[in-house]
Structures are given as structure tokens and as C-alpha cells.
């Protein structure tokens, strides 16, 4: 038990250094200050795409930090199972932290901007909580997808910047007028482009299912990538 706790603490120390925690929290504060919203239903729209950028920059070095830290020779000696468990643990640690940042960011919008209650639904704490839980589910998929994809591309090319660059290209395509127009409910940012005046329309879940499916495929392919790339 103590050994497992020590491994977890070591992974947290490596994957969540102070500078990463600091810029993630700074990001949340700045976003809630500069991104204007009028209604509380617009907060999720304001957060999702920027959080995707934070996720793929935050998780891109999950694997490559072993190379940057000059631990690659020792890393190669590890059994494959140990390598994969280490990568998976660090991804989970980082994405749990990012989920906490996303929740804090949501609250900061209320603190700094005090938006009006949802202009479509009747106001009330129950509606606001329901709206938050829907947001939290959507942002969890967004963070998970972009973090996993960034790490996958970085593992494939053994380069953190390849992971960031590849995700940035995909982000620019899908988070655009063209992406919203041609992909519709199947867009990776379907939650952002959903119609707020149709509260019973959950077709945006299709886009989140696409994220989940691609994420599962990336996780399934990771062992082969690690075996080939070291």
C-alpha cells in the first residue's frame, strides 16, 4: 500500500509540477474575466473550446517528459505493462486536475460577471445545478478526448510539439464556421454549437460520442505505439 502511494505521489510530482498548475489556474481566471457572457447558459459555450486548448497543451508531454528529463534509457528497461500503467496514471491525474479547473472556471464566471439565470428556462437553483451537471459531463469528454489525443500524437512522433501542433490543426478545423456547418451535431464541439433555444435537443451528444470513440481507439492503439517507439 505504501509503495503504491509512493508511486502515485511520484507520478503527481512529475505530471503536475507547480508551473503547470499555476498556468492552468491563471488560464481559468483570465478566461472568466475577458470572455463576456450574459446568461448562465452561455458559460459552457465560453469555456469548452479554450479548455480543449488547455487540455492538449497540458497533456502533450505526458510521455515525452521522460525523454526531456533524460530518463529514456531507464524508461526503455521498464516492462511494457509498467510503461502503460505509468502513462495512464499520469493522464488520469492531469485530467482530474483539469476537470477541477473547469469546475472552478465555471464558478468564477458567476463570481466575476454575475450572469443572469438562464433566459429560457425558469430561474431556480435546481435548473442551474442541472445546467452545471450537463456542462460538467460535456467538458469531461472534451478534456478527456483532447488530452488523450495530444498524448497519442506525441507518443507517435516522440515529440511534444507534434502532439500540440496536430491537435491545434484539428481544433482550428472543428472550432470554426466550416466545422459547425459541415459536421453539425457530429462536430467535436457540438456542445458549444448547440441551440440554446431548443433545450430539449440533445443531438449534440452525437459529437461527444465521436470524441469517446476516437479516444477509445487512441487508448487501444497506444500499446503498439509505445512498443514500436520505445
Short mmCIF file of C-alpha atoms in Angstrom, two decimals:
data_model
loop_
_atom_site.label_atom_id
_atom_site.label_comp_id
_atom_site.label_asym_id
_atom_site.label_seq_id
_atom_site.Cartn_x
_atom_site.Cartn_y
_atom_site.Cartn_z
CA UNK A 1 0.00 0.00 0.00
CA UNK A 2 2.80 2.41 0.91
CA UNK A 3 4.62 1.50 -2.29
CA UNK A 4 1.54 2.30 -4.41
CA UNK A 5 1.07 5.59 -2.57
CA UNK A 6 4.71 6.46 -3.23
CA UNK A 7 4.33 5.68 -6.94
CA UNK A 8 1.22 7.86 -7.12
CA UNK A 9 2.96 10.75 -5.36
CA UNK A 10 5.90 10.45 -7.75
CA UNK A 11 3.59 10.48 -10.78
CA UNK A 12 1.78 13.52 -9.41
CA UNK A 13 5.09 15.29 -8.86
CA UNK A 14 6.20 14.58 -12.44
CA UNK A 15 2.90 15.19 -14.24
CA UNK A 16 1.68 18.14 -12.13
CA UNK A 17 4.65 20.40 -11.45
CA UNK A 18 3.92 23.78 -9.89
CA UNK A 19 4.28 25.71 -13.16
CA UNK A 20 1.60 23.60 -14.88
CA UNK A 21 -0.81 24.05 -12.01
CA UNK A 22 -0.11 27.79 -11.92
CA UNK A 23 -0.71 28.46 -15.61
CA UNK A 24 -3.88 26.31 -15.61
CA UNK A 25 -5.38 28.29 -12.73
CA UNK A 26 -4.20 31.58 -14.27
CA UNK A 27 -5.88 30.49 -17.51
CA UNK A 28 -9.19 29.91 -15.69
CA UNK A 29 -9.06 33.33 -14.01
CA UNK A 30 -8.20 35.24 -17.19
CA UNK A 31 -10.86 33.39 -19.21
CA UNK A 32 -13.59 34.23 -16.72
CA UNK A 33 -12.54 37.88 -16.77
CA UNK A 34 -12.21 38.50 -20.52
CA UNK A 35 -14.83 36.19 -22.04
CA UNK A 36 -18.12 38.01 -21.62
CA UNK A 37 -21.41 36.19 -21.02
CA UNK A 38 -24.92 37.48 -20.43
CA UNK A 39 -26.78 34.36 -19.35
CA UNK A 40 -25.55 31.43 -17.28
CA UNK A 41 -26.38 29.07 -20.16
CA UNK A 42 -23.58 30.74 -22.16
CA UNK A 43 -20.83 29.83 -19.67
CA UNK A 44 -20.30 26.33 -21.06
CA UNK A 45 -20.02 27.75 -24.57
CA UNK A 46 -17.39 30.21 -23.37
CA UNK A 47 -15.31 27.53 -21.66
CA UNK A 48 -15.35 24.40 -23.86
CA UNK A 49 -13.09 25.40 -26.76
CA UNK A 50 -10.46 27.18 -24.59
CA UNK A 51 -10.42 24.20 -22.19
CA UNK A 52 -9.68 21.93 -25.15
CA UNK A 53 -6.58 24.04 -25.90
CA UNK A 54 -5.53 23.84 -22.27
CA UNK A 55 -6.04 20.06 -22.26
CA UNK A 56 -3.95 19.28 -25.32
CA UNK A 57 -1.11 21.58 -24.27
CA UNK A 58 -1.27 20.31 -20.68
CA UNK A 59 -1.14 16.59 -21.56
CA UNK A 60 1.17 16.66 -24.59
CA UNK A 61 4.29 15.93 -22.53
CA UNK A 62 2.83 13.02 -20.54
CA UNK A 63 5.14 10.62 -22.38
CA UNK A 64 7.81 12.90 -23.83
CA UNK A 65 8.82 14.29 -20.43
CA UNK A 66 10.70 11.01 -19.95
CA UNK A 67 12.80 11.96 -22.99
CA UNK A 68 13.16 15.61 -21.98
CA UNK A 69 14.13 14.54 -18.47
CA UNK A 70 16.84 12.26 -19.88
CA UNK A 71 15.22 9.21 -18.38
CA UNK A 72 14.58 7.47 -21.72
CA UNK A 73 17.32 4.86 -21.23
CA UNK A 74 15.85 3.78 -17.90
CA UNK A 75 12.35 4.03 -19.38
CA UNK A 76 13.27 1.51 -22.10
CA UNK A 77 14.15 -1.06 -19.44
CA UNK A 78 10.67 -0.99 -17.92
CA UNK A 79 8.25 -3.82 -18.80
CA UNK A 80 5.54 -2.77 -21.24
CA UNK A 81 2.81 -3.12 -18.61
CA UNK A 82 4.66 -0.79 -16.25
CA UNK A 83 5.15 1.81 -19.01
CA UNK A 84 1.48 1.80 -19.95
CA UNK A 85 0.27 1.92 -16.36
CA UNK A 86 2.56 4.88 -15.75
CA UNK A 87 1.24 6.78 -18.79
CA UNK A 88 -2.39 6.00 -17.94
CA UNK A 89 -1.95 7.11 -14.33
CA UNK A 90 -0.37 10.39 -15.35
CA UNK A 91 -3.10 11.11 -17.90
CA UNK A 92 -5.80 10.41 -15.30
CA UNK A 93 -4.02 12.62 -12.74
CA UNK A 94 -3.73 15.51 -15.19
CA UNK A 95 -7.28 15.23 -16.46
CA UNK A 96 -8.78 15.06 -12.97
CA UNK A 97 -6.88 18.27 -12.19
CA UNK A 98 -8.17 19.86 -15.41
CA UNK A 99 -11.73 18.83 -14.54
CA UNK A 100 -11.32 20.61 -11.23
CA UNK A 101 -10.05 23.68 -13.10
CA UNK A 102 -13.08 23.52 -15.42
CA UNK A 103 -15.43 23.42 -12.42
CA UNK A 104 -13.61 26.32 -10.75
CA UNK A 105 -13.71 28.27 -14.02
CA UNK A 106 -17.49 27.82 -14.19
CA UNK A 107 -17.84 29.26 -10.70
CA UNK A 108 -15.51 32.16 -11.48
CA UNK A 109 -17.88 33.34 -14.21
CA UNK A 110 -20.56 33.76 -11.56
CA UNK A 111 -18.11 35.46 -9.23
CA UNK A 112 -16.71 37.98 -11.72
CA UNK A 113 -19.60 38.50 -14.15
CA UNK A 114 -22.75 37.53 -12.22
CA UNK A 115 -24.65 36.40 -15.35
CA UNK A 116 -28.44 36.35 -15.47
CA UNK A 117 -30.13 32.99 -14.84
CA UNK A 118 -30.92 31.03 -17.99
CA UNK A 119 -33.22 33.24 -20.03
CA UNK A 120 -35.05 30.27 -21.49
CA UNK A 121 -35.78 28.03 -18.53
CA UNK A 122 -37.41 29.27 -15.41
CA UNK A 123 -34.84 30.51 -12.94
CA UNK A 124 -34.03 28.42 -9.88
CA UNK A 125 -31.18 26.67 -8.16
CA UNK A 126 -32.37 23.28 -9.47
CA UNK A 127 -32.16 24.45 -13.07
CA UNK A 128 -28.74 25.99 -12.53
CA UNK A 129 -27.44 22.78 -10.96
CA UNK A 130 -28.87 20.69 -13.78
CA UNK A 131 -27.23 23.01 -16.29
CA UNK A 132 -23.90 22.70 -14.46
CA UNK A 133 -24.02 18.88 -14.42
CA UNK A 134 -24.73 18.78 -18.16
CA UNK A 135 -21.79 21.14 -18.69
CA UNK A 136 -19.57 19.03 -16.43
CA UNK A 137 -20.37 15.84 -18.38
CA UNK A 138 -19.67 17.55 -21.70
CA UNK A 139 -16.43 19.18 -20.55
CA UNK A 140 -15.23 15.87 -19.06
CA UNK A 141 -15.49 14.28 -22.51
CA UNK A 142 -13.81 17.28 -24.13
CA UNK A 143 -10.89 17.28 -21.70
CA UNK A 144 -10.51 13.50 -21.91
CA UNK A 145 -10.54 13.47 -25.71
CA UNK A 146 -8.06 16.28 -26.32
CA UNK A 147 -5.72 15.15 -23.56
CA UNK A 148 -5.62 11.55 -24.84
CA UNK A 149 -5.27 12.63 -28.48
CA UNK A 150 -2.41 15.02 -27.69
CA UNK A 151 -0.54 12.34 -25.76
CA UNK A 152 -1.16 9.78 -28.53
CA UNK A 153 0.28 12.02 -31.27
CA UNK A 154 3.24 12.92 -29.03
CA UNK A 155 3.93 9.22 -28.45
CA UNK A 156 3.66 8.53 -32.17
CA UNK A 157 6.24 11.18 -33.11
CA UNK A 158 8.16 11.19 -29.81
CA UNK A 159 7.72 14.94 -29.78
CA UNK A 160 5.51 17.10 -27.57
CA UNK A 161 5.19 19.83 -30.21
CA UNK A 162 3.88 17.33 -32.75
CA UNK A 163 1.08 16.49 -30.33
CA UNK A 164 0.26 20.14 -29.74
CA UNK A 165 0.52 21.05 -33.42
CA UNK A 166 -1.62 18.15 -34.61
CA UNK A 167 -4.34 18.92 -32.08
CA UNK A 168 -4.21 22.62 -32.89
CA UNK A 169 -4.87 21.91 -36.57
CA UNK A 170 -7.85 19.72 -35.70
CA UNK A 171 -9.08 22.33 -33.21
CA UNK A 172 -8.95 25.09 -35.84
CA UNK A 173 -10.92 22.96 -38.31
CA UNK A 174 -13.64 21.81 -35.93
CA UNK A 175 -13.96 25.00 -33.89
CA UNK A 176 -14.83 27.10 -36.92
CA UNK A 177 -17.82 28.13 -39.00
CA UNK A 178 -16.93 25.44 -41.54
CA UNK A 179 -16.72 22.79 -38.84
CA UNK A 180 -20.06 23.77 -37.34
CA UNK A 181 -21.71 23.93 -40.75
CA UNK A 182 -20.48 20.65 -42.23
CA UNK A 183 -20.23 18.43 -39.15
CA UNK A 184 -23.27 19.75 -37.32
CA UNK A 185 -24.26 17.61 -34.35
CA UNK A 186 -21.30 15.30 -35.09
CA UNK A 187 -18.76 18.07 -34.60
CA UNK A 188 -16.23 17.64 -31.80
CA UNK A 189 -17.52 20.95 -30.38
CA UNK A 190 -21.19 20.11 -30.75
CA UNK A 191 -21.88 21.24 -27.17
CA UNK A 192 -20.60 24.72 -28.00
CA UNK A 193 -22.67 24.98 -31.19
CA UNK A 194 -25.90 23.64 -29.67
CA UNK A 195 -29.03 25.76 -29.98
CA UNK A 196 -29.84 27.33 -26.63
CA UNK A 197 -33.44 28.00 -27.65
CA UNK A 198 -34.07 24.24 -28.03
CA UNK A 199 -33.39 22.99 -24.52
CA UNK A 200 -34.87 19.54 -25.22
CA UNK A 201 -32.50 18.96 -28.15
CA UNK A 202 -29.63 16.70 -27.07
CA UNK A 203 -28.41 15.89 -30.57
CA UNK A 204 -25.07 17.46 -29.58
CA UNK A 205 -24.36 14.24 -27.69
CA UNK A 206 -23.51 12.72 -31.09
CA UNK A 207 -20.37 14.86 -31.22
CA UNK A 208 -19.37 13.72 -27.75
CA UNK A 209 -19.85 10.09 -28.81
CA UNK A 210 -17.43 10.74 -31.67
CA UNK A 211 -14.91 12.06 -29.12
CA UNK A 212 -15.38 8.98 -26.93
CA UNK A 213 -14.96 6.56 -29.84
CA UNK A 214 -11.80 8.26 -31.12
CA UNK A 215 -10.42 8.40 -27.58
CA UNK A 216 -11.04 4.66 -27.07
CA UNK A 217 -9.26 3.87 -30.34
CA UNK A 218 -6.29 6.05 -29.33
CA UNK A 219 -6.02 4.30 -25.97
CA UNK A 220 -6.28 0.88 -27.66
CA UNK A 221 -3.53 1.75 -30.16
CA UNK A 222 -1.18 3.21 -27.54
CA UNK A 223 0.47 -0.10 -26.52
CA UNK A 224 1.55 -0.75 -30.13
CA UNK A 225 2.87 2.80 -30.45
CA UNK A 226 4.87 2.54 -27.23
CA UNK A 227 6.21 -0.89 -28.20
CA UNK A 228 7.39 0.46 -31.55
CA UNK A 229 8.60 3.90 -30.49
CA UNK A 230 10.05 2.93 -27.09
#
